[in-house]
């Protein structure tokens, strides 16, 4: 074997610039290259080694300080995958210790990058060549044998180089959809059908073999079928030589590997794409993000941005129009997102209604915001899905990465996600840019969530009771049960600081059942006292999450049975939003509850979006006017007319009406003048612990 022997070199290279340098150096050596491949990640190189590709020698470049730390680990992994593969380690730093260790780990040679020259490389590679020589002799004889027996299924070709004619077997022609007489004997019948992108490589492989540089000819490429499509084929061949070594004939086989190729491609595609939208999936996105992080560390002027996108109220679409509409909408959204991006950007679907975008290179934060604006703008046109007109808005979080801002893709995504939550929190169809405070808030929220879970286990909740007064006679009509959390570190907490988290996590459901049970138990206790009015009631707030529970009616019936309160003693407060979102299902539940003597109040009335035509169909007993209207009933800027309208509305609908948040005597007299039936507020009493509330009952307090 001469120094012209071709070898396949695998380069694991963490810097594209250096890959080019090495390629140049190797080109200048007397050694011919069969294949030279650059990888930017060791994991990809290891994957490559697992494949069927032939690699004779690996160059592992670990010259960057931050990849150098993992270099020995990478070397070990490559060695495990391909124990016999000679590996040459390149490094930018002269590090004695690393050198010794590298050689011990199996690096054939340890080269300092600055010193790479033809001589050194040649020496390192010689070892590989010698070993290959023995292997090849063996392979050659095996190949001839394989060629002879493969004829049956494969097409055969026999090329007379001297006459420049090629024999193509009937099977060869049939493989491409042709009859025997339809293809002639010119070599162009073959080469002319090879895919233009693949042809140079095929030609190179042929001439390399003819010149004696390769032991055999082998190539996988695409070839044109009669139907206009391309088929993948594997073509193998051997030259027949004269005594002097000059080839005068070359013959071989061709087999159709289209199925294998497309299966491979499909598998590869599926592993990295979302089946619904065809967009890159999380794995592929993280991979690209990882590259962007590496790139940012290397090039100081490079900044990337990640947008985390969540569709607002997508669940509504799924719930109300069905999943097939939801799916189709996601696909349509994916296409519009794509249409806004530049060639180097990546849009991926993480799952559900969450999308992420990697903006490969942005000038500054304004640039990222500009692109976000374009996305919002693109969504503004309604989507037409299965005959439905659907409007979509996005909540969008943005984070930027430059220099050493980030180490891991997960961290970038976490921050963009946090920013997105910030955007959602400040109203839908918004953008938010990640900042440190957001991270702190997210951590605080997470802590709250954990504490809340523990609170359920440790029974840290209690109920305070606020009297609701009959404005006609000043006596206590009922108590509203208001949840309190005795937090071990923060003292007594009001629902505003934790109910929304409890709702987001679903913890509101078990907590809500506890409140309901405890409030009924308390009422039963009061009702058993001789001085309590028969009509005394409790009102309990019910969250939307709890209201949609399928077993709502049964559970409440059970609580009524267990606690034994008098019929009519329990009232539920539900907000307008909860009922309107549920329509028919809500009506059925409300009617069933009414059957048990449970009364229903609409809480915070006036702040939601009740439609009047709908309201009168609901089995509702009373409206509680939101306290914002009551607080505006003072002095000059009196807003009594709204309250008056609600009172009139309640009368027309034959409902009771209550006012909450009453703080002054003036408000009481105005409400009385408007004939509002009931009132509640600090003017009468703040919410009280159970015992103190019991004291009010015992004292027969009235106002
Ligand atoms: P809400 O049902 O509208 O309850 C009335 C709120 O107004 C209570 O706040 C009460 O303390 C407060 N309030 C009463 N009088 C006055 C007043 O004169 N002035 C002012 N400024 N405020 C007054 P709280 O107890 O902090 O509860 C807040 C909200 O948390 C409640 O609003 C209710 O929506 C929710 N909530 C309370 N307990 C529960 C519960 O057990 N389950 C569920 N799902 N939600 C609850
Ligand atoms: Mg309430
Ligand atoms: Mg209220």
mmCIF file of C-alpha atoms and ligand atoms in Angstrom, residues 468 480-482 539-542 572-575 601-604 624 660 680, ligand 2:
data_model
loop_
_atom_site.group_PDB
_atom_site.id
_atom_site.type_symbol
_atom_site.label_atom_id
_atom_site.label_comp_id
_atom_site.label_asym_id
_atom_site.label_seq_id
_atom_site.Cartn_x
_atom_site.Cartn_y
_atom_site.Cartn_z
ATOM 1 C CA UNK A 468 -74.731 39.602 56.411
ATOM 2 C CA UNK A 480 -70.276 34.466 54.803
ATOM 3 C CA UNK A 481 -67.565 31.861 55.304
ATOM 4 C CA UNK A 482 -64.226 33.408 54.319
ATOM 5 C CA UNK A 539 -72.810 31.417 52.443
ATOM 6 C CA UNK A 540 -69.809 29.626 50.981
ATOM 7 C CA UNK A 541 -67.728 30.759 48.015
ATOM 8 C CA UNK A 542 -67.315 28.166 45.287
ATOM 9 C CA UNK A 572 -73.370 29.126 47.516
ATOM 10 C CA UNK A 573 -71.661 32.156 46.015
ATOM 11 C CA UNK A 574 -70.534 31.762 42.441
ATOM 12 C CA UNK A 575 -69.153 34.429 40.137
ATOM 13 C CA UNK A 601 -75.945 33.785 44.901
ATOM 14 C CA UNK A 602 -74.042 35.517 42.178
ATOM 15 C CA UNK A 603 -70.968 37.070 43.784
ATOM 16 C CA UNK A 604 -69.204 40.250 42.686
ATOM 17 C CA UNK A 624 -74.349 40.348 45.484
ATOM 18 C CA UNK A 660 -70.920 43.957 50.092
ATOM 19 C CA UNK A 680 -72.301 43.221 54.550
HETATM 20 MG MG1 LIG B 2 -68.220 35.902 48.407
#
